[in-house]
mmCIF file of C-alpha atoms and ligand atoms in Angstrom:
data_model
loop_
_atom_site.group_PDB
_atom_site.id
_atom_site.type_symbol
_atom_site.label_atom_id
_atom_site.label_comp_id
_atom_site.label_asym_id
_atom_site.label_seq_id
_atom_site.Cartn_x
_atom_site.Cartn_y
_atom_site.Cartn_z
ATOM 1 C CA MET M 1 95.074 93.656 145.704
ATOM 2 C CA THR M 2 96.109 90.514 147.498
ATOM 3 C CA GLY M 3 99.312 88.562 147.979
ATOM 4 C CA LYS M 4 98.387 86.670 144.808
ATOM 5 C CA THR M 5 97.896 89.727 142.591
ATOM 6 C CA ARG M 6 100.182 89.610 139.556
ATOM 7 C CA CYS M 7 101.790 92.860 138.537
ATOM 8 C CA VAL M 8 102.674 94.160 135.082
ATOM 9 C CA ALA M 9 104.111 97.547 134.248
ATOM 10 C CA ILE M 10 104.960 100.029 131.553
ATOM 11 C CA ILE M 11 108.343 101.723 131.567
ATOM 12 C CA GLY M 12 109.096 104.839 129.529
ATOM 13 C CA HIS M 13 110.346 108.392 129.884
ATOM 14 C CA PRO M 14 108.034 110.225 130.104
ATOM 15 C CA VAL M 15 105.204 107.821 130.763
ATOM 16 C CA PHE M 16 102.445 110.030 132.217
ATOM 17 C CA HIS M 17 100.720 110.383 128.829
ATOM 18 C CA SER M 18 100.448 106.615 128.242
ATOM 19 C CA LEU M 19 96.954 105.219 127.758
ATOM 20 C CA SER M 20 98.151 101.650 128.436
ATOM 21 C CA PRO M 21 97.416 101.538 132.212
ATOM 22 C CA GLN M 22 93.698 102.289 131.805
ATOM 23 C CA MET M 23 93.431 100.104 128.684
ATOM 24 C CA HIS M 24 94.998 97.033 130.327
ATOM 25 C CA GLN M 25 93.442 97.448 133.763
ATOM 26 C CA ALA M 26 89.961 97.591 132.198
ATOM 27 C CA ALA M 27 90.672 94.350 130.320
ATOM 28 C CA PHE M 28 92.062 92.573 133.416
ATOM 29 C CA ASP M 29 89.026 93.626 135.463
ATOM 30 C CA ALA M 30 86.540 92.615 132.740
ATOM 31 C CA LEU M 31 88.005 89.098 132.623
ATOM 32 C CA GLY M 32 88.165 88.870 136.431
ATOM 33 C CA LEU M 33 91.969 88.460 136.315
ATOM 34 C CA ASP M 34 93.812 89.396 139.512
ATOM 35 C CA TYR M 35 96.374 91.635 137.758
ATOM 36 C CA CYS M 36 97.546 95.165 138.381
ATOM 37 C CA TYR M 37 99.164 97.453 135.735
ATOM 38 C CA ILE M 38 101.561 100.156 136.962
ATOM 39 C CA PRO M 39 103.346 102.942 135.010
ATOM 40 C CA PHE M 40 106.972 103.733 135.914
ATOM 41 C CA ASP M 41 108.903 106.741 134.621
ATOM 42 C CA ILE M 42 112.451 105.420 134.175
ATOM 43 C CA PHE M 43 115.392 107.622 133.204
ATOM 44 C CA PRO M 44 117.525 106.096 130.424
ATOM 45 C CA LYS M 45 120.523 105.800 132.785
ATOM 46 C CA ASP M 46 118.451 103.628 135.171
ATOM 47 C CA LEU M 47 117.026 101.235 132.586
ATOM 48 C CA GLU M 48 119.076 98.142 133.396
ATOM 49 C CA GLN M 49 118.487 98.470 137.138
ATOM 50 C CA ALA M 50 114.777 99.038 136.595
ATOM 51 C CA VAL M 51 114.487 95.876 134.489
ATOM 52 C CA LEU M 52 116.357 93.853 137.139
ATOM 53 C CA SER M 53 114.080 95.286 139.823
ATOM 54 C CA LEU M 54 110.908 94.257 137.984
ATOM 55 C CA LYS M 55 112.337 90.744 137.720
ATOM 56 C CA LEU M 56 113.262 90.632 141.412
ATOM 57 C CA LEU M 57 109.861 91.977 142.446
ATOM 58 C CA GLY M 58 108.136 89.101 140.653
ATOM 59 C CA PHE M 59 106.433 91.092 137.889
ATOM 60 C CA ARG M 60 104.785 88.958 135.207
ATOM 61 C CA GLY M 61 106.062 91.293 132.516
ATOM 62 C CA PHE M 62 105.982 94.847 131.242
ATOM 63 C CA ASN M 63 105.487 97.117 128.259
ATOM 64 C CA VAL M 64 108.267 99.362 127.015
ATOM 65 C CA THR M 65 107.786 102.733 125.394
ATOM 66 C CA VAL M 66 109.885 105.628 124.088
ATOM 67 C CA PRO M 67 112.887 105.961 124.505
ATOM 68 C CA HIS M 68 113.725 102.467 125.799
ATOM 69 C CA LYS M 69 112.511 100.059 123.077
ATOM 70 C CA GLU M 70 115.879 99.595 121.314
ATOM 71 C CA LYS M 71 117.888 99.580 124.560
ATOM 72 C CA MET M 72 115.894 96.564 125.800
ATOM 73 C CA VAL M 73 117.345 94.186 123.198
ATOM 74 C CA PRO M 74 120.653 93.338 124.965
ATOM 75 C CA LEU M 75 118.837 92.966 128.298
ATOM 76 C CA MET M 76 116.677 90.065 127.086
ATOM 77 C CA ASP M 77 117.372 86.327 127.549
ATOM 78 C CA ARG M 78 115.294 85.529 124.453
ATOM 79 C CA LEU M 79 113.883 87.566 121.563
ATOM 80 C CA SER M 80 110.920 86.846 119.278
ATOM 81 C CA PRO M 81 111.769 86.818 115.544
ATOM 82 C CA GLU M 82 110.012 90.193 115.091
ATOM 83 C CA ALA M 83 111.824 91.843 117.996
ATOM 84 C CA SER M 84 115.131 90.460 116.790
ATOM 85 C CA ILE M 85 114.752 91.775 113.215
ATOM 86 C CA ILE M 86 113.241 95.112 114.251
ATOM 87 C CA GLY M 87 115.854 95.535 116.977
ATOM 88 C CA ALA M 88 113.284 96.814 119.466
ATOM 89 C CA VAL M 89 111.127 95.370 122.234
ATOM 90 C CA ASN M 90 107.758 96.735 123.377
ATOM 91 C CA THR M 91 106.574 93.779 125.498
ATOM 92 C CA VAL M 92 108.474 91.615 127.971
ATOM 93 C CA LEU M 93 107.349 88.350 129.573
ATOM 94 C CA ILE M 94 109.111 87.241 132.748
ATOM 95 C CA HIS M 95 108.900 83.498 133.231
ATOM 96 C CA LYS M 96 111.021 81.460 135.648
ATOM 97 C CA GLY M 97 113.445 84.358 135.980
ATOM 98 C CA LYS M 98 114.013 84.654 132.213
ATOM 99 C CA LEU M 99 113.130 87.720 130.169
ATOM 100 C CA SER M 100 111.531 87.185 126.745
ATOM 101 C CA GLY M 101 111.260 90.233 124.496
ATOM 102 C CA PHE M 102 108.508 90.699 121.901
ATOM 103 C CA ASN M 103 107.440 93.443 119.550
ATOM 104 C CA THR M 104 103.657 93.631 119.180
ATOM 105 C CA ASP M 105 103.614 96.971 117.291
ATOM 106 C CA GLY M 106 103.884 95.360 113.838
ATOM 107 C CA PRO M 107 101.471 92.486 114.586
ATOM 108 C CA GLY M 108 99.076 95.041 116.133
ATOM 109 C CA PHE M 109 99.170 97.051 112.916
ATOM 110 C CA ILE M 110 98.455 93.946 110.808
ATOM 111 C CA GLU M 111 95.567 92.925 113.093
ATOM 112 C CA SER M 112 94.114 96.395 112.694
ATOM 113 C CA LEU M 113 94.274 96.102 108.866
ATOM 114 C CA LYS M 114 92.640 92.669 108.897
ATOM 115 C CA LYS M 115 89.977 93.307 111.524
ATOM 116 C CA GLU M 116 89.041 96.901 110.699
ATOM 117 C CA TRP M 117 89.252 96.718 106.894
ATOM 118 C CA GLY M 118 89.352 93.032 106.032
ATOM 119 C CA PHE M 119 92.614 93.932 104.238
ATOM 120 C CA PHE M 120 95.166 91.114 103.902
ATOM 121 C CA PRO M 121 98.661 92.325 102.892
ATOM 122 C CA LYS M 122 99.769 89.177 101.047
ATOM 123 C CA ASN M 123 100.900 90.013 97.467
ATOM 124 C CA ARG M 124 99.974 93.696 97.880
ATOM 125 C CA LYS M 125 101.980 96.790 96.932
ATOM 126 C CA ILE M 126 102.496 99.083 99.894
ATOM 127 C CA VAL M 127 103.948 102.584 100.284
ATOM 128 C CA LEU M 128 105.444 103.436 103.662
ATOM 129 C CA LEU M 129 106.249 107.028 104.625
ATOM 130 C CA GLY M 130 108.966 107.042 107.306
ATOM 131 C CA ALA M 131 111.885 104.843 108.310
ATOM 132 C CA GLY M 132 111.984 105.296 112.098
ATOM 133 C CA GLY M 133 111.149 102.749 114.797
ATOM 134 C CA ALA M 134 107.434 102.420 114.010
ATOM 135 C CA ALA M 135 108.108 102.166 110.257
ATOM 136 C CA ARG M 136 110.643 99.401 110.929
ATOM 137 C CA ALA M 137 108.087 97.425 112.968
ATOM 138 C CA VAL M 138 105.375 97.860 110.321
ATOM 139 C CA ALA M 139 107.661 97.057 107.360
ATOM 140 C CA THR M 140 109.028 93.920 109.043
ATOM 141 C CA GLN M 141 105.563 92.588 109.769
ATOM 142 C CA LEU M 142 104.370 93.385 106.240
ATOM 143 C CA CYS M 143 107.260 91.231 105.007
ATOM 144 C CA PHE M 144 106.283 88.389 107.356
ATOM 145 C CA GLU M 145 102.827 88.689 105.731
ATOM 146 C CA LYS M 146 104.463 88.210 102.301
ATOM 147 C CA VAL M 147 103.627 91.524 100.633
ATOM 148 C CA LYS M 148 104.660 91.884 96.976
ATOM 149 C CA SER M 149 106.598 95.112 97.358
ATOM 150 C CA ILE M 150 107.208 98.029 99.699
ATOM 151 C CA GLY M 151 108.203 101.539 98.657
ATOM 152 C CA ILE M 152 109.946 103.296 101.526
ATOM 153 C CA VAL M 153 109.807 107.091 101.435
ATOM 154 C CA ASN M 154 111.934 108.950 103.961
ATOM 155 C CA ARG M 155 113.429 112.390 104.386
ATOM 156 C CA SER M 156 116.909 111.245 105.428
ATOM 157 C CA PRO M 157 118.418 108.948 102.777
ATOM 158 C CA SER M 158 120.601 106.981 105.202
ATOM 159 C CA ARG M 159 117.666 105.769 107.281
ATOM 160 C CA ARG M 160 115.612 104.617 104.289
ATOM 161 C CA LEU M 161 118.613 102.779 102.835
ATOM 162 C CA ILE M 162 119.409 101.057 106.143
ATOM 163 C CA LEU M 163 115.816 99.840 106.401
ATOM 164 C CA LYS M 164 115.885 98.585 102.799
ATOM 165 C CA GLU M 165 119.132 96.694 103.425
ATOM 166 C CA GLN M 166 117.769 95.103 106.613
ATOM 167 C CA LEU M 167 114.599 93.947 104.888
ATOM 168 C CA ASN M 168 116.550 92.652 101.873
ATOM 169 C CA GLN M 169 118.718 90.615 104.222
ATOM 170 C CA TYR M 170 115.811 88.834 105.946
ATOM 171 C CA PHE M 171 113.255 88.845 103.110
ATOM 172 C CA PRO M 172 115.211 88.639 99.818
ATOM 173 C CA GLU M 173 112.090 87.564 97.877
ATOM 174 C CA ILE M 174 110.262 90.848 98.576
ATOM 175 C CA GLU M 175 110.840 93.888 96.370
ATOM 176 C CA ILE M 176 111.951 96.877 98.459
ATOM 177 C CA LEU M 177 112.272 100.270 96.760
ATOM 178 C CA THR M 178 113.298 103.581 98.266
ATOM 179 C CA PHE M 179 112.219 107.113 97.344
ATOM 180 C CA SER M 180 112.947 110.628 98.511
ATOM 181 C CA ASN M 181 109.868 112.732 99.292
ATOM 182 C CA GLN M 182 109.717 114.515 95.934
ATOM 183 C CA GLU M 183 111.202 111.823 93.691
ATOM 184 C CA THR M 184 109.832 111.405 90.192
ATOM 185 C CA GLY M 185 108.208 108.025 89.956
ATOM 186 C CA LEU M 186 106.861 108.124 93.510
ATOM 187 C CA LYS M 187 103.435 109.434 92.443
ATOM 188 C CA THR M 188 103.121 106.711 89.798
ATOM 189 C CA PHE M 189 104.271 104.072 92.302
ATOM 190 C CA ILE M 190 101.585 105.207 94.768
ATOM 191 C CA HIS M 191 98.942 105.158 92.016
ATOM 192 C CA HIS M 192 99.732 101.471 91.446
ATOM 193 C CA SER M 193 99.697 100.636 95.173
ATOM 194 C CA ASP M 194 97.038 99.211 97.471
ATOM 195 C CA LEU M 195 97.925 100.964 100.705
ATOM 196 C CA LEU M 196 99.699 104.178 101.747
ATOM 197 C CA ILE M 197 100.916 104.365 105.361
ATOM 198 C CA ASN M 198 102.167 107.376 107.297
ATOM 199 C CA ALA M 199 104.732 106.179 109.841
ATOM 200 C CA THR M 200 106.427 109.566 110.180
ATOM 201 C CA SER M 201 105.700 111.736 113.189
ATOM 202 C CA LEU M 202 104.413 114.539 110.918
ATOM 203 C CA GLY M 203 100.873 115.277 112.088
ATOM 204 C CA LEU M 204 101.437 114.724 115.798
ATOM 205 C CA HIS M 205 101.791 118.421 116.503
ATOM 206 C CA ALA M 206 99.410 121.268 115.688
ATOM 207 C CA GLY M 207 100.568 123.071 112.535
ATOM 208 C CA ASP M 208 102.419 120.049 111.098
ATOM 209 C CA PRO M 209 101.959 119.709 107.333
ATOM 210 C CA SER M 210 100.880 116.495 105.602
ATOM 211 C CA PRO M 211 103.887 114.260 104.800
ATOM 212 C CA CYS M 212 102.786 114.109 101.147
ATOM 213 C CA PRO M 213 100.948 116.321 98.640
ATOM 214 C CA SER M 214 97.257 115.842 97.750
ATOM 215 C CA ASP M 215 97.924 114.605 94.230
ATOM 216 C CA TYR M 216 99.516 111.433 95.622
ATOM 217 C CA PHE M 217 96.067 110.259 96.751
ATOM 218 C CA TYR M 218 93.541 108.624 94.448
ATOM 219 C CA ARG M 219 89.931 107.559 94.984
ATOM 220 C CA GLY M 220 89.689 104.158 96.654
ATOM 221 C CA LEU M 221 93.316 104.075 97.894
ATOM 222 C CA ARG M 222 93.584 102.815 101.463
ATOM 223 C CA VAL M 223 95.391 105.368 103.614
ATOM 224 C CA TYR M 224 96.537 104.575 107.159
ATOM 225 C CA ASP M 225 98.089 107.019 109.620
ATOM 226 C CA LEU M 226 99.862 105.464 112.627
ATOM 227 C CA ILE M 227 99.090 108.642 114.572
ATOM 228 C CA TYR M 228 95.894 108.383 116.669
ATOM 229 C CA ASN M 229 96.021 111.717 118.460
ATOM 230 C CA PRO M 230 94.844 113.873 116.743
ATOM 231 C CA PRO M 231 92.425 111.342 115.218
ATOM 232 C CA LEU M 232 92.275 113.207 111.895
ATOM 233 C CA THR M 233 95.712 114.459 110.819
ATOM 234 C CA PRO M 234 96.224 116.783 107.795
ATOM 235 C CA PHE M 235 97.360 113.625 105.934
ATOM 236 C CA LEU M 236 94.078 111.808 106.621
ATOM 237 C CA LYS M 237 92.025 114.959 105.951
ATOM 238 C CA LYS M 238 93.535 115.318 102.466
ATOM 239 C CA ALA M 239 93.087 111.622 101.775
ATOM 240 C CA LYS M 240 89.437 111.737 102.826
ATOM 241 C CA ILE M 241 88.741 114.702 100.543
ATOM 242 C CA LYS M 242 90.247 112.711 97.652
ATOM 243 C CA GLY M 243 87.893 109.767 98.312
ATOM 244 C CA CYS M 244 90.415 107.443 99.980
ATOM 245 C CA ARG M 245 89.481 104.925 102.659
ATOM 246 C CA ILE M 246 91.159 106.088 105.859
ATOM 247 C CA LEU M 247 92.150 104.687 109.262
ATOM 248 C CA ASN M 248 94.120 106.231 112.121
ATOM 249 C CA GLY M 249 96.477 104.425 114.521
ATOM 250 C CA SER M 250 93.960 103.802 117.321
ATOM 251 C CA GLY M 251 93.339 100.241 116.080
ATOM 252 C CA MET M 252 97.082 99.534 116.027
ATOM 253 C CA LEU M 253 97.415 100.873 119.576
ATOM 254 C CA VAL M 254 94.617 98.684 120.889
ATOM 255 C CA TYR M 255 95.682 95.522 119.019
ATOM 256 C CA GLN M 256 99.341 95.829 120.082
ATOM 257 C CA GLY M 257 98.043 96.096 123.647
ATOM 258 C CA ALA M 258 95.710 93.113 123.228
ATOM 259 C CA LEU M 259 98.596 90.989 121.900
ATOM 260 C CA ALA M 260 100.788 91.982 124.882
ATOM 261 C CA PHE M 261 97.904 91.095 127.206
ATOM 262 C CA LYS M 262 97.713 87.634 125.599
ATOM 263 C CA ILE M 263 101.468 87.123 126.079
ATOM 264 C CA TRP M 264 101.134 87.749 129.847
ATOM 265 C CA THR M 265 97.810 86.027 130.540
ATOM 266 C CA GLY M 266 97.290 83.530 127.706
ATOM 267 C CA LYS M 267 93.878 85.122 127.122
ATOM 268 C CA MET M 268 92.731 87.443 124.327
ATOM 269 C CA PRO M 269 90.938 90.478 125.809
ATOM 270 C CA SER M 270 87.978 92.329 124.311
ATOM 271 C CA VAL M 271 89.503 94.901 121.963
ATOM 272 C CA SER M 272 86.314 96.960 121.913
ATOM 273 C CA LEU M 273 86.431 97.178 125.704
ATOM 274 C CA MET M 274 90.088 98.244 125.578
ATOM 275 C CA ALA M 275 89.250 100.899 122.961
ATOM 276 C CA LYS M 276 86.342 102.150 125.079
ATOM 277 C CA ALA M 277 88.598 102.355 128.159
ATOM 278 C CA ILE M 278 90.777 104.892 126.366
ATOM 279 C CA GLN M 279 87.845 106.556 124.601
ATOM 280 C CA LEU M 280 89.159 106.156 121.060
HETATM 281 P P1 NDP D 301 110.921 108.002 115.069
HETATM 282 O O1 NDP D 301 111.391 109.248 115.729
HETATM 283 O O2 NDP D 301 111.686 106.737 115.237
HETATM 284 O O3 NDP D 301 110.776 108.275 113.469
HETATM 285 C C1 NDP D 301 110.191 109.457 112.997
HETATM 286 C C2 NDP D 301 110.005 109.372 111.490
HETATM 287 O O4 NDP D 301 109.341 110.574 111.067
HETATM 288 C C3 NDP D 301 111.314 109.308 110.704
HETATM 289 O O5 NDP D 301 111.095 108.563 109.533
HETATM 290 C C4 NDP D 301 111.569 110.779 110.376
HETATM 291 O O6 NDP D 301 112.352 110.973 109.213
HETATM 292 C C5 NDP D 301 110.150 111.242 110.092
HETATM 293 N N1 NDP D 301 110.013 112.698 110.273
HETATM 294 C C6 NDP D 301 110.043 113.377 111.440
HETATM 295 N N2 NDP D 301 109.905 114.693 111.197
HETATM 296 C C7 NDP D 301 109.794 114.840 109.853
HETATM 297 C C8 NDP D 301 109.645 115.974 108.989
HETATM 298 N N3 NDP D 301 109.570 117.210 109.469
HETATM 299 N N4 NDP D 301 109.553 115.751 107.642
HETATM 300 C C9 NDP D 301 109.618 114.482 107.146
HETATM 301 N N5 NDP D 301 109.792 113.379 107.921
HETATM 302 C C10 NDP D 301 109.867 113.556 109.257
HETATM 303 O O7 NDP D 301 109.393 107.831 115.572
HETATM 304 P P2 NDP D 301 108.533 106.469 115.607
HETATM 305 O O8 NDP D 301 108.851 105.702 114.401
HETATM 306 O O9 NDP D 301 108.671 105.856 116.940
HETATM 307 O O10 NDP D 301 107.033 107.048 115.518
HETATM 308 C C11 NDP D 301 106.501 107.538 114.308
HETATM 309 C C12 NDP D 301 105.021 107.824 114.489
HETATM 310 O O11 NDP D 301 104.302 106.592 114.710
HETATM 311 C C13 NDP D 301 104.720 108.712 115.688
HETATM 312 O O12 NDP D 301 103.801 109.672 115.269
HETATM 313 C C14 NDP D 301 104.080 107.790 116.698
HETATM 314 O O13 NDP D 301 103.119 108.467 117.467
HETATM 315 C C15 NDP D 301 103.411 106.748 115.803
HETATM 316 N N6 NDP D 301 103.256 105.454 116.472
HETATM 317 C C16 NDP D 301 101.992 104.931 116.623
HETATM 318 C C17 NDP D 301 101.792 103.712 117.240
HETATM 319 C C18 NDP D 301 100.402 103.173 117.414
HETATM 320 O O14 NDP D 301 100.226 102.226 118.193
HETATM 321 N N7 NDP D 301 99.424 103.686 116.706
HETATM 322 C C19 NDP D 301 102.927 102.926 117.754
HETATM 323 C C20 NDP D 301 104.229 103.539 117.518
HETATM 324 C C21 NDP D 301 104.360 104.771 116.916
HETATM 325 P P3 NDP D 301 113.966 111.088 109.316
HETATM 326 O O15 NDP D 301 114.490 109.672 109.353
HETATM 327 O O16 NDP D 301 114.335 111.819 108.079
HETATM 328 O O17 NDP D 301 114.267 111.850 110.579
#
């Protein structure tokens, strides 16, 4: 490190499990960029002070992870259209003392679909399981990509209806439907869809069941699980047995990181190198 080294950070609580430091540092080093990436565990009560401190210390920017993404919104001077609609920030650029908030989770997901599958969402029918933060980011970006329709399936009715209303407000031309987990019509809807996404947290923990039954899958359906650890969730296992094409969330993780990297440095890093750095 020198006096010219530029610093970026990740703030979260906890943050020890984050793969971002090794992923970004490997990419900075590979491109010969004099940058340093530092994780900071920030308690929710200290968030505002921590953000001010990063600004004062001359950081170039930072990533934001659970539980701070939504709380970042009022702290920003500017918001990207995605971050504004989603209501959450995962990447901040600090330029001339101003904080610009972005959300690269949704764009990272779309990049993963395009680069790993050659799948372009325009005019497609998509089924999204979940209506939490990650689902909101994915659904918003699918709408920016001009999908034909999205079926939102979520356990708690209020959350799926709020997401539908938000999407209707910003993207009135896109058909948004909502379903409960066991609703009649859901199986038929999935059988006429191009892509089924799990954006619930079911599958993260050992013993979790699949968020949907096996008969929802059909041969050739594309099935994407946002979860990357474990790499093969019960959801993806069932889909694979049924002859679906499957992907886990490791591509989304790496692409959201690559897009953040580009925001700070202006350069696109090697995504394969970033993936290798975190051994996915
Ligand atoms: P949230 O806590 O915001 O949302 C969780 C979602 O899971 C909600 O829709 C919730 O439904 C649903 N859910 C939780 N438990 C159950 C259950 N027992 N049965 C049915 N539904 C359930 O989490 P996030 O949106 O932030 O994250 C969701 C997943 O996405 C996580 O697994 C996370 O690891 C992954 N993720 C991956 C990323 C990547 O880069 N690959 C990036 C971001 C997230 P309800 O509303 O009813 O509570």
